[in-house]
Steps between C-alpha positions, in 0.01 A plus 500: 500500500160423378209409716405214280844353551502498857137361571467126519233402264546125582551188244423488142151333600410648825247385757165715499581647835849567384389674189261709724768578745729618198225703362469679824851562523503618152217747600663608810850597319301686220332705780824537683700621182217761408500649858864512502519691209230725604678578823844566336320737228336694790846515662680617195229783441552610851846510478480708153242718651710591786786608281295694292358699799848565622590645176195701478566645843842593445406679161235698679720610793771620216222695319397682828860568584560619151187756526625603832898547407482593139149662476521669810159351606375527858711252711198428688384264225767255649231418801338291244800292505423298856149418346636344189786322683239349735246382237786356271697357793212321675372355177841362405535355878165336467591334177832390611276333801294347262785348278618344813161362589468351162861338529411345848187353347708343244738321754244435746170386303599433120831328578375218731224425231770489224734279693178258579441506104851444360659335826800735420616693796653779283188630364432874523822598705565833326377733740682309792805480292501882424430604863785312635744598237402864445813682580517817743528732211166440368365534833694829556363611149148431596536669848669801340224521214213512767707803700447709206157574600522581879811719425356707233204553694703622819723733282195641316349579849814638639578731224142655501459548854675837518260629201161437697334809549119450509261273657437290163878445467537350863180277431657378163847451687346310803303288232840406336621431841228251574552329178866465577429370839264220337760405261749470781278302689438242196888541395605380861228226513596325214882531525532439859721196449744683259515824717576272830764337308632869388493617863677191643762538245542882570514425875762242452693747296500752746597284802796386288612862428453596882708202597780589250484853601532419878796223394713800378 
């Protein structure tokens, strides 16, 4: 739908007041289109950057593991994984929050203006439509993808714990533990709804299993 088609420009020989109003509507529509495209461009850029960051993180971790396993490098190199995981994971979570804020801005601010200009309630409904029709598989994929960072960081800390033999090693390990704690805090804060839903589903499943076992 083209904005010029949905804006009421009046009759062929409009009254001066109507012409002025039509000009204001045209200006508002043009500004609205420009702002919408700018926001969507930012959302697309943040999404692409997040995917690139995930790939870069996995590549770096694979290289570190290759040095440790194949080249017999010092396994304590893995203590850097929690720092990388926290930096990458928190950045990605922040970008996701920015994308969600942009989508809310489109729905709550831009859409009412678009409806006023066009008189059509079907304008700018993609964000709401996608949120309502996104299936559970996409939620599980996003949820699982974010788990890569805390799980890999925790595995690296566990693997290096028996190898610590100096004050410097312990300080580096504790620094990694602090970074992991910061990542977990951010992760839980931004995924509270999904975690509560997963915990509720797990509790229901456990109760069903216990009830079946008691019924035997």
